[in-house]
Protein backbone atom coordinates (compact mmCIF):
# COMPACT_ATOMS: atom_id res chain seq x y z
CA MET A 1 122.62 101.56 118.00
CA LYS A 2 122.81 102.88 121.57
CA GLN A 3 119.92 105.23 120.79
CA ILE A 4 117.77 102.43 119.34
CA CYS A 5 118.42 100.25 122.40
CA ALA A 6 117.46 103.12 124.67
CA ALA A 7 114.26 103.62 122.74
CA PHE A 8 113.47 99.91 122.95
CA SER A 9 114.04 99.90 126.71
CA ALA A 10 111.74 102.89 127.08
CA ALA A 11 109.08 101.20 125.00
CA LEU A 12 109.27 98.04 127.08
CA PHE A 13 109.07 100.07 130.28
CA LEU A 14 105.91 101.76 129.11
CA LEU A 15 104.33 98.47 128.09
CA VAL A 16 105.27 96.60 131.26
CA SER A 17 104.64 99.33 133.82
CA GLY A 18 102.12 101.53 132.03
CA ALA A 19 99.85 101.65 135.08
CA ALA A 20 102.56 103.22 137.20
CA VAL A 21 103.42 105.76 134.52
CA LEU A 22 99.92 106.72 133.37
CA ALA A 23 97.79 105.79 136.38
CA ASP A 24 94.90 105.45 133.91
CA ASP A 25 93.13 102.39 135.32
CA VAL A 26 89.82 101.59 133.67
CA THR A 27 87.21 98.85 133.65
CA LEU A 28 85.20 98.28 130.48
CA LYS A 29 81.85 96.51 130.95
CA SER A 30 79.51 95.30 128.25
CA ARG A 31 76.11 96.96 128.49
CA ASP A 32 74.44 93.72 129.60
CA GLY A 33 77.08 93.25 132.31
CA ALA A 34 78.16 89.86 130.97
CA ILE A 35 81.75 90.85 130.10
CA GLU A 36 84.19 92.91 132.15
CA LEU A 37 87.71 93.93 131.16
CA SER A 38 90.18 95.82 133.36
CA GLY A 39 93.52 97.38 132.51
CA THR A 40 95.47 100.55 131.81
CA LEU A 41 94.04 102.97 129.26
CA LEU A 42 96.65 103.59 126.55
CA GLY A 43 94.48 105.73 124.34
CA PHE A 44 90.99 106.69 123.22
CA ASP A 45 90.22 107.99 119.73
CA GLY A 46 86.64 109.06 120.35
CA GLU A 47 85.31 105.69 119.21
CA PHE A 48 87.66 102.96 120.42
CA TYR A 49 89.51 102.33 123.68
CA ARG A 50 93.10 101.01 123.56
CA VAL A 51 93.78 99.14 126.80
CA GLU A 52 96.77 97.21 128.17
CA THR A 53 95.29 94.12 129.90
CA GLN A 54 96.50 90.81 131.26
CA TYR A 55 95.77 89.45 127.78
CA GLY A 56 97.96 92.05 126.08
CA GLU A 57 97.01 95.27 124.32
CA LEU A 58 93.37 95.24 123.16
CA THR A 59 91.28 97.67 121.11
CA VAL A 60 87.61 97.80 122.17
CA ASP A 61 84.67 99.48 120.41
CA GLY A 62 83.39 102.15 122.79
CA SER A 63 79.81 101.89 121.55
CA GLY A 64 79.40 98.47 123.14
CA VAL A 65 80.87 99.10 126.60
CA LEU A 66 80.63 101.37 129.62
CA CYS A 67 83.85 102.78 131.08
CA GLU A 68 84.45 102.98 134.83
CA GLY A 69 87.50 104.19 136.72
CA PRO A 70 89.77 107.24 137.10
CA GLY A 71 91.23 106.88 133.61
CA CYS A 72 87.93 107.05 131.71
CA PRO A 73 87.89 109.88 129.14
CA SER A 74 85.03 112.33 128.68
CA LEU A 75 82.73 111.24 125.87
CA THR A 76 81.15 114.67 125.49
CA ASP A 77 84.28 116.86 125.49
CA PHE A 78 86.61 114.50 123.64
CA VAL A 79 89.69 116.16 122.09
CA ALA A 80 91.51 114.18 119.41
CA GLU A 81 95.26 114.17 120.05
CA LEU A 82 97.96 113.32 117.52
CA SER A 83 101.65 113.33 118.40
CA ILE A 84 104.06 113.80 115.48
CA SER A 85 107.85 113.58 115.77
CA GLY A 86 110.88 113.52 113.50
CA SER A 87 112.63 115.39 110.71
CA SER A 88 112.92 119.16 111.02
CA THR A 89 113.01 119.44 107.20
CA ILE A 90 109.43 118.13 107.16
CA GLY A 91 108.26 119.52 110.48
CA ASP A 92 109.40 123.13 110.14
CA VAL A 93 107.45 124.05 107.00
CA LEU A 94 105.62 121.25 105.19
CA MET A 95 103.60 119.68 107.99
CA PRO A 96 102.45 123.02 109.48
CA ALA A 97 101.30 124.10 106.01
CA LEU A 98 99.37 120.85 105.57
CA VAL A 99 97.76 121.09 109.02
CA GLU A 100 96.63 124.64 108.32
CA GLY A 101 95.28 123.60 104.91
CA PHE A 102 93.45 120.65 106.45
CA ALA A 103 91.86 122.88 109.12
CA LEU A 104 90.70 125.36 106.49
CA GLN A 105 89.13 122.65 104.34
CA SER A 106 87.48 121.09 107.41
CA GLY A 107 85.92 124.36 108.53
CA LEU A 108 88.15 124.61 111.61
CA LYS A 109 90.51 127.26 112.89
CA ALA A 110 94.08 126.26 113.68
CA GLU A 111 96.06 128.09 116.35
CA ARG A 112 99.79 127.41 116.53
CA VAL A 113 101.23 127.41 120.06
CA LYS A 114 105.00 127.41 120.56
CA ILE A 115 106.17 125.34 123.52
CA ASP A 116 109.96 125.54 123.13
CA ASP A 117 112.55 125.47 120.34
CA THR A 118 111.66 121.92 119.26
CA HIS A 119 108.03 121.54 120.41
CA PHE A 120 104.85 123.23 119.21
CA GLU A 121 101.22 122.26 118.77
CA TYR A 122 98.22 123.15 116.66
CA VAL A 123 94.94 123.54 118.52
CA LEU A 124 92.00 122.90 116.18
CA SER A 125 88.54 124.20 117.04
CA ALA A 126 85.31 125.35 115.43
CA PRO A 127 85.39 129.02 114.31
CA ASP A 128 82.76 130.08 116.85
CA SER A 129 84.09 128.01 119.76
CA GLU A 130 87.01 128.14 122.16
CA SER A 131 86.67 124.43 122.96
CA PRO A 132 89.26 122.44 120.98
CA VAL A 133 88.32 119.39 118.94
CA GLY A 134 91.91 118.38 118.29
CA ARG A 135 95.54 118.91 119.27
CA PHE A 136 98.34 118.06 116.84
CA GLN A 137 101.52 118.03 118.90
CA PHE A 138 104.91 118.29 117.14
CA ARG A 139 108.43 117.47 118.20
CA VAL A 140 110.80 118.68 115.48
CA SER A 141 114.26 117.12 115.69
CA SER A 142 115.60 114.36 113.41
CA THR A 143 114.50 111.16 111.72
CA ASP A 144 116.40 109.14 114.34
CA GLU A 145 114.60 110.89 117.19
CA GLY A 146 111.25 110.38 115.49
CA PHE A 147 111.66 106.62 115.32
CA ALA A 148 112.95 106.57 118.91
CA ASP A 149 109.84 108.45 120.07
CA LEU A 150 107.59 106.02 118.20
CA LEU A 151 109.30 103.02 119.80
CA ALA A 152 108.92 104.65 123.22
CA ASP A 153 105.16 105.19 122.60
CA GLU A 154 105.69 108.97 122.62
CA ALA A 155 104.64 109.58 119.01
CA ASP A 156 101.78 108.51 116.74
CA LEU A 157 103.47 109.48 113.45
CA VAL A 158 107.10 109.74 112.39
CA MET A 159 108.39 112.31 109.89
CA ALA A 160 111.34 110.66 108.12
CA LEU A 161 113.76 111.61 105.36
CA ARG A 162 114.85 108.01 104.88
CA GLU A 163 113.35 104.56 104.87
CA ILE A 164 113.05 102.77 108.18
CA ARG A 165 116.11 100.59 108.91
CA GLU A 166 116.16 96.89 109.68
CA GLY A 167 116.89 97.34 113.40
CA GLU A 168 114.04 99.82 113.79
CA LEU A 169 111.69 97.49 111.88
CA ALA A 170 112.46 94.60 114.19
CA LEU A 171 112.05 96.67 117.37
CA ALA A 172 108.76 98.14 116.14
CA ALA A 173 107.37 94.67 115.47
CA GLU A 174 108.50 93.50 118.93
CA VAL A 175 106.66 96.29 120.75
CA GLY A 176 103.45 95.76 118.78
CA LEU A 177 103.63 98.59 116.25
CA GLY A 178 103.22 96.29 113.26
CA GLN A 179 105.38 95.77 110.19
CA LEU A 180 106.26 99.38 109.41
CA ASP A 181 107.49 98.66 105.89
CA ASP A 182 104.06 97.34 104.82
CA VAL A 183 102.25 99.38 102.20
CA ASN A 184 99.75 100.94 104.63
CA ARG A 185 102.30 101.75 107.32
CA SER A 186 104.00 104.57 105.46
CA ARG A 187 103.20 107.17 102.86
CA VAL A 188 105.23 109.69 100.90
CA LEU A 189 104.18 113.26 101.72
CA ALA A 190 106.45 114.93 99.19
CA LEU A 191 109.69 114.41 97.31
CA ASP A 192 113.11 115.90 97.83
CA ALA A 193 116.55 114.90 96.59
CA MET A 194 120.11 114.55 97.78
CA THR A 195 121.88 117.22 95.74
CA VAL A 196 125.66 117.52 95.42
CA ILE A 197 126.53 121.20 95.85
CA VAL A 198 129.65 123.35 95.48
CA SER A 199 130.46 127.03 95.55
CA PRO A 200 129.24 129.06 92.53
CA THR A 201 132.91 129.95 91.89
CA ASN A 202 133.96 126.29 91.61
CA PRO A 203 134.53 125.33 87.92
CA VAL A 204 133.47 121.69 88.38
CA ALA A 205 130.01 121.09 86.86
CA ALA A 206 129.36 117.35 87.30
CA VAL A 207 130.38 114.33 89.34
CA SER A 208 129.63 110.64 89.05
CA VAL A 209 127.98 108.82 91.94
CA SER A 210 131.00 106.47 92.00
CA ASP A 211 133.34 109.44 92.44
CA LEU A 212 130.99 110.94 95.03
CA SER A 213 131.26 107.79 97.13
CA ARG A 214 135.06 107.90 96.78
CA ILE A 215 135.12 111.58 97.83
CA LEU A 216 133.01 110.88 100.91
CA ALA A 217 135.26 107.93 101.78
CA GLY A 218 138.43 110.03 101.40
CA GLU A 219 139.73 108.12 98.37
CA ILE A 220 139.46 111.28 96.23
CA ASP A 221 140.67 114.28 98.21
CA ASN A 222 141.78 116.79 95.57
CA TRP A 223 139.67 118.84 93.16
CA ARG A 224 142.24 118.20 90.41
CA THR A 225 140.87 114.65 90.04
CA LEU A 226 137.47 116.14 89.07
CA GLY A 227 138.88 118.73 86.69
CA GLY A 228 139.12 121.52 89.24
CA ALA A 229 141.95 123.32 90.99
CA ASP A 230 144.90 121.58 92.64
CA ALA A 231 143.44 121.93 96.12
CA PRO A 232 141.98 119.70 98.85
CA ILE A 233 138.25 118.91 98.98
CA SER A 234 136.42 120.01 102.13
CA ILE A 235 133.32 117.86 102.83
CA HIS A 236 130.15 119.28 104.41
CA LEU A 237 127.12 117.22 105.53
CA ARG A 238 124.12 117.53 107.82
CA ASP A 239 124.40 116.25 111.41
CA ALA A 240 124.69 112.48 111.76
CA GLN A 241 121.10 112.10 113.07
CA SER A 242 119.61 113.86 110.04
CA GLY A 243 117.60 111.70 107.67
CA ILE A 244 119.32 113.12 104.61
CA ALA A 245 122.79 112.43 106.03
CA GLN A 246 121.73 108.87 106.83
CA ALA A 247 120.28 108.48 103.35
CA VAL A 248 123.68 109.47 101.93
CA ASP A 249 125.25 106.74 104.05
CA ASP A 250 122.63 104.14 103.10
CA ARG A 251 122.35 104.84 99.37
CA VAL A 252 125.72 106.22 98.31
CA LEU A 253 128.38 104.84 100.64
CA ARG A 254 127.00 101.46 101.68
CA GLN A 255 125.96 100.54 98.14
CA ALA A 256 129.57 101.18 97.09
CA GLY A 257 130.95 99.23 100.07
CA ARG A 258 132.58 102.34 101.54
CA SER A 259 132.49 104.24 104.84
CA LEU A 260 132.41 107.97 105.51
CA ILE A 261 135.71 109.70 106.23
CA ALA A 262 136.08 111.17 109.72
CA GLU A 263 137.07 114.68 108.57
CA VAL A 264 133.60 116.04 107.79
CA THR A 265 132.13 119.41 108.75
CA ARG A 266 128.61 118.87 110.13
CA HIS A 267 125.73 121.35 110.13
CA ALA A 268 122.57 121.45 112.23
CA THR A 269 120.38 122.81 109.42
CA ASN A 270 120.17 122.62 105.63
CA THR A 271 120.41 126.40 105.40
CA ALA A 272 123.68 126.50 107.37
CA LEU A 273 125.14 123.74 105.19
CA ALA A 274 124.26 125.49 101.92
CA GLN A 275 125.58 128.82 103.14
CA ALA A 276 128.89 127.31 104.25
CA VAL A 277 129.41 125.56 100.91
CA ALA A 278 128.48 128.67 98.89
CA ARG A 279 131.17 130.69 100.75
CA ASP A 280 134.01 128.18 100.33
CA GLN A 281 135.34 127.44 96.82
CA LEU A 282 137.01 124.23 98.02
CA SER A 283 133.93 122.73 99.70
CA LEU A 284 131.54 120.01 98.55
CA GLY A 285 128.29 119.13 100.29
CA VAL A 286 125.23 116.95 99.93
CA ALA A 287 122.13 118.99 100.65
CA SER A 288 118.37 118.86 100.38
CA PHE A 289 117.24 120.01 96.90
CA SER A 290 114.62 122.24 98.50
CA GLU A 291 117.28 124.19 100.42
CA ILE A 292 120.43 124.59 98.31
CA GLY A 293 120.37 128.39 98.63
CA ASN A 294 123.06 130.16 96.58
CA SER A 295 125.25 127.09 96.17
CA LYS A 296 125.73 125.43 92.77
CA PRO A 297 124.23 121.97 92.21
CA LEU A 298 126.31 119.44 90.27
CA ALA A 299 124.89 117.15 87.61
CA LEU A 300 125.34 113.41 88.08
CA THR A 301 127.22 111.78 85.24
CA GLY A 302 128.98 108.56 84.21
CA PRO A 303 131.44 107.16 81.66
CA CYS A 304 128.69 106.66 79.07
CA GLY A 305 128.19 110.43 78.87
CA PHE A 306 124.67 110.64 80.34
CA GLU A 307 123.97 113.56 82.69
CA LEU A 308 121.13 113.76 85.18
CA ARG A 309 120.22 117.00 86.94
CA ALA A 310 117.93 117.46 89.92
CA ASN A 311 114.84 119.42 88.98
CA ARG A 312 111.17 119.19 89.84
CA LEU A 313 110.32 116.79 87.02
CA THR A 314 113.33 114.45 87.29
CA ILE A 315 112.71 114.17 91.03
CA LYS A 316 108.99 113.53 90.60
CA THR A 317 109.62 110.77 88.03
CA GLU A 318 112.54 109.35 90.09
CA ASP A 319 114.71 109.65 86.97
CA TYR A 320 117.17 111.56 89.18
CA PRO A 321 118.83 108.69 91.07
CA LEU A 322 119.24 110.33 94.48
CA THR A 323 115.59 111.19 95.04
CA ALA A 324 114.75 111.42 98.76
CA PRO A 325 111.08 110.74 99.59
CA MET A 326 109.67 112.52 102.64
CA PHE A 327 107.85 109.82 104.63
CA LEU A 328 105.19 109.65 107.28
CA TYR A 329 105.38 106.32 109.15
CA ILE A 330 102.15 105.16 110.78
CA PRO A 331 102.04 102.41 113.44
CA ALA A 332 99.50 99.59 113.33
CA ARG A 333 97.09 101.12 115.79
CA ARG A 334 93.90 103.09 115.43
CA LEU A 335 94.31 106.86 115.26
CA PRO A 336 91.57 109.37 116.19
CA LYS A 337 89.13 110.10 113.37
CA LEU A 338 90.51 113.63 113.04
CA GLY A 339 93.98 112.14 112.58
CA ARG A 340 92.70 109.68 109.97
CA ASP A 341 90.94 112.50 108.15
CA PHE A 342 94.19 114.47 108.11
CA LEU A 343 96.10 111.53 106.62
CA ALA A 344 93.45 111.18 103.92
CA TYR A 345 93.73 114.90 103.21
CA THR A 346 97.50 114.62 102.53
CA ARG A 347 96.71 112.66 99.33
CA THR A 348 94.26 115.22 97.94
CA ALA A 349 94.83 117.75 95.16
CA PRO A 350 94.68 120.76 97.54
CA ALA A 351 97.39 119.15 99.69
CA GLN A 352 99.59 118.69 96.61
CA ILE A 353 99.22 122.38 95.78
CA ILE A 354 100.26 123.29 99.34
CA THR A 355 103.26 120.95 99.08
CA ARG A 356 104.39 122.67 95.89
CA ARG A 357 103.94 126.15 97.37
CA ALA A 358 105.98 125.09 100.42
CA GLY A 359 108.95 124.52 98.11
CA PHE A 360 108.85 120.74 97.82
CA VAL A 361 108.10 118.42 94.91
CA ASP A 362 104.49 117.26 95.08
CA GLN A 363 103.09 113.92 93.93
CA ALA A 364 100.26 115.14 91.72
CA PRO A 365 100.67 113.16 88.46
CA GLU A 366 101.65 115.20 85.43
CA GLU A 367 101.36 114.18 81.79
CA ILE A 368 104.52 114.67 79.72
CA ALA A 369 104.30 114.75 75.94
CA LEU A 370 106.77 112.75 73.87
CA ASN A 371 108.31 115.88 72.34
CA ALA A 372 109.21 117.12 75.84
CA GLN A 373 111.43 114.08 76.42
CA GLY A 374 114.08 114.74 73.80
CA ASP A 375 117.04 114.07 76.09
CA ARG A 376 115.77 110.62 76.98
CA PHE A 377 115.26 109.62 73.39
CA ALA A 378 118.59 111.14 72.34
CA ASN A 379 120.30 108.96 74.96
CA ALA A 380 118.42 105.92 73.64
CA ILE A 381 119.65 106.61 70.11
CA ARG A 382 123.20 107.18 71.36
CA VAL A 383 123.52 103.72 72.90
CA ALA A 384 121.61 101.78 70.24
CA GLU A 385 123.82 99.24 68.45
CA GLY A 386 122.97 97.13 65.42
CA GLU A 387 119.78 96.48 63.56
CA ALA A 388 118.03 94.74 66.48
CA ASP A 389 118.46 97.76 68.76
CA LEU A 390 117.24 100.16 66.09
CA THR A 391 114.21 97.96 65.39
CA ALA A 392 113.33 97.93 69.10
CA LEU A 393 113.80 101.69 69.27
CA LYS A 394 111.48 102.24 66.31
CA ARG A 395 108.80 100.02 67.89
CA MET A 396 109.09 102.00 71.13
CA VAL A 397 108.67 105.36 69.38
CA ASP A 398 105.75 104.10 67.28
CA THR A 399 104.03 102.70 70.39
CA LEU A 400 104.57 105.67 72.70
CA ALA A 401 104.11 108.54 70.24
CA PRO A 402 100.27 108.67 70.63
CA LEU A 403 100.58 108.51 74.45
CA ARG A 404 101.78 110.84 77.20
CA ARG A 405 104.01 109.78 80.06
CA LEU A 406 102.71 110.15 83.61
CA SER A 407 105.22 111.48 86.12
CA THR A 408 104.39 108.49 88.36
CA SER A 409 107.06 105.78 88.05
CA PHE A 410 107.75 102.50 89.82
CA ARG A 411 111.04 100.93 90.83
CA PHE A 412 111.98 97.82 92.77
CA GLU A 413 114.24 97.23 95.76
CA ALA A 414 117.78 96.31 94.80
CA GLY A 415 118.01 92.60 94.01
CA ALA A 416 114.35 92.00 94.89
CA ALA A 417 110.95 91.65 93.25
CA ARG A 418 109.36 94.00 95.79
CA LEU A 419 108.54 97.62 94.95
CA ASP A 420 110.63 100.18 96.82
CA ALA A 421 109.08 102.41 99.49
CA GLN A 422 108.29 105.35 97.23
CA SER A 423 106.75 103.05 94.61
CA ARG A 424 104.55 101.37 97.21
CA SER A 425 103.22 104.83 98.08
CA ASN A 426 102.81 105.54 94.34
CA VAL A 427 100.60 102.44 94.05
CA GLN A 428 98.22 103.88 96.64
CA GLN A 429 98.30 107.35 95.06
CA LEU A 430 97.49 106.05 91.56
CA ALA A 431 94.85 103.66 92.90
CA HIS A 432 93.07 106.54 94.68
CA ALA A 433 93.12 108.57 91.46
CA ILE A 434 91.56 105.66 89.54
CA GLU A 435 88.91 105.26 92.24
CA ALA A 436 88.13 108.97 92.00
CA GLY A 437 87.48 108.64 88.27
CA VAL A 438 90.47 110.73 87.16
CA TYR A 439 91.26 108.27 84.35
CA ASP A 440 87.74 107.20 83.38
CA GLY A 441 87.53 106.53 79.64
CA ARG A 442 91.31 106.43 79.25
CA GLN A 443 93.97 103.77 78.84
CA LEU A 444 96.91 103.36 81.23
CA VAL A 445 99.87 101.40 79.85
CA PHE A 446 102.47 100.11 82.30
CA VAL A 447 105.74 100.06 80.37
CA GLY A 448 108.70 98.05 81.65
CA PHE A 449 112.38 98.92 81.12
CA SER A 450 115.56 97.15 82.22
CA ASP A 451 119.28 97.74 82.54
CA GLY A 452 121.64 96.56 79.81
CA GLU A 453 123.32 93.76 81.73
CA GLY A 454 122.84 90.31 80.21
CA PRO A 455 121.05 89.13 77.07
CA ALA A 456 118.54 91.53 75.50
CA ASP A 457 115.82 88.86 75.26
CA GLY A 458 116.09 88.10 78.96
CA ASN A 459 116.00 91.79 79.87
CA LEU A 460 112.87 92.27 77.76
CA ARG A 461 111.17 89.36 79.51
CA ILE A 462 112.09 90.68 82.98
CA ALA A 463 110.84 94.17 82.03
CA GLN A 464 107.51 92.69 80.94
CA GLN A 465 107.21 90.77 84.23
CA ARG A 466 107.85 93.95 86.21
CA ALA A 467 105.21 95.85 84.23
CA GLN A 468 102.72 93.06 84.91
CA ALA A 469 103.59 93.09 88.63
CA VAL A 470 102.88 96.83 88.89
CA LYS A 471 99.60 96.47 87.01
CA GLN A 472 98.51 93.70 89.40
CA ALA A 473 99.51 95.82 92.42
CA ILE A 474 97.33 98.68 91.14
CA GLU A 475 94.40 96.35 90.50
CA ALA A 476 94.71 94.93 94.02
CA ALA A 477 94.84 98.43 95.56
CA VAL A 478 91.72 99.72 93.79
CA GLU A 479 89.04 98.88 96.36
CA THR A 480 85.97 100.91 95.41
CA SER A 481 85.95 100.50 91.63
CA ASP A 482 85.49 97.55 89.28
CA LEU A 483 87.99 99.10 86.83
CA SER A 484 85.38 98.98 84.08
CA GLN A 485 85.87 102.67 83.28
CA VAL A 486 89.62 102.52 82.71
CA GLN A 487 91.69 100.20 80.53
CA LEU A 488 94.93 98.84 82.02
CA SER A 489 97.54 97.13 79.85
CA THR A 490 101.28 96.41 79.79
CA ASP A 491 104.16 96.64 77.36
CA ALA A 492 107.94 96.45 77.65
CA PHE A 493 111.03 97.67 75.80
CA GLY A 494 113.79 96.17 77.92
CA GLU A 495 117.04 98.08 77.68
CA ALA A 496 115.88 100.37 74.83
CA MET A 497 115.79 103.65 76.85
CA PRO A 498 118.43 103.82 79.60
CA MET A 499 118.36 106.73 82.04
CA ALA A 500 121.90 106.27 83.39
CA CYS A 501 125.12 104.37 82.73
CA ASP A 502 125.09 100.66 83.60
CA ASP A 503 128.60 100.73 85.11
CA THR A 504 127.32 101.17 88.69
CA SER A 505 124.62 99.54 90.82
CA TRP A 506 122.76 102.87 91.18
CA GLY A 507 122.79 103.36 87.41
CA ARG A 508 121.34 99.92 86.80
CA GLN A 509 118.77 100.57 89.52
CA VAL A 510 117.63 103.78 87.78
CA ASN A 511 117.26 101.93 84.49
CA ARG A 512 115.14 99.11 85.97
CA ARG A 513 111.75 100.80 86.13
CA VAL A 514 108.09 100.74 85.12
CA GLU A 515 106.67 103.91 83.62
CA VAL A 516 102.99 104.77 83.18
CA TRP A 517 101.84 106.08 79.81
CA VAL A 518 98.31 107.33 79.23
CA ARG A 519 96.12 107.59 76.15
């Protein structure tokens, strides 16, 4: 909290006394001389001026005004600048690979310049020129630091391994950065997962999320409870500012109403964490799926006998419950055109290939045949009870057999009708694919599922409502197409195909979903 307050104070200082800090005084005059506006230049994107005035922060179209004063930028030698701060997991490998891919596709050369251990920049220029057209400046630290830099007006984009928190949302809105949990204020670059790891010599193969929360809270402190040796459990996590460590706190401990035990070994990097756990037979850690090294990942299980393992497909579909989206948060202000082009590039097929090659789970939709989903249907048969359940199961198989499941899934925030952050990004991704004609001449069926709590009829009705809500969100997001080339429909099967046990809130959350099936 102290860090957030410091960031807020810094942001206020910049807004209130920007002239003293930047000394970029400008006067913008309309070309007929009728209107004159003076203030402190906060930014220029090559087309629009962003100026702090007595009326507040204003954005002015540069084509209609003349700029006078010491802060006026050069219109002929403009260099687009983009400042990016946050998670080292994203900033060390993925973002540099995407910037280099973007430069190559744009016909530019990208030169990486190291500044210090946490700062570097990419200078983008034409192949036959030494004059830069853009500078992408990186500060690689933690998710916490990224949001602090954004609040202090020292970053244009935040790399985050968790969703923005309520306190950060409120502060961002106060300093004029917009509502950062809106659909256009964030996007998912790639997918990762919180993976429970142990030493390869540890005999334990699975753990429930309920037991994981009890281990992290110190309520389970001996491997014997999990079927292992009679020995104490040593807990290893990333540093407290890391997005993945905070995601563990938000999604495992807080949901269970527990707090992290004090006796935890912290690590500055994912690699160091995985190496430490692999060496120690008595250790348990929660690591990034992309960097588990030689450690052994545990399956997630529950009393109903279901097991879920982290792999590329279960992470992409969000069937694995501890999926960790890798976010870019974007404030409500105009970025330079080069920056906007880069953001558009991150959704393209070439960018998804780069993401996959960098070792992360990409978001390119995949089609999965029914016969490749045997485990899911076996689980559905296992929990079916009575003639009504078997009838519903038969209808589901008959309906879905001619279709293929897309890896794109949708889930809702706990206890709310609003799509979660990853699903809001999925809406945009699928809408762009529809606009691009990827599904022309095909049928997309949005299929709703529920948990098993409560009456089956009510669950079926809720599942149908969720499927309809996702379909409407897609229709609203498709801006450049009349949808005449693709058929959208809905169906629902309620509790007929659970993905996890219903005994915990996370299990019920996994089961409440909308899948996309394509014909």
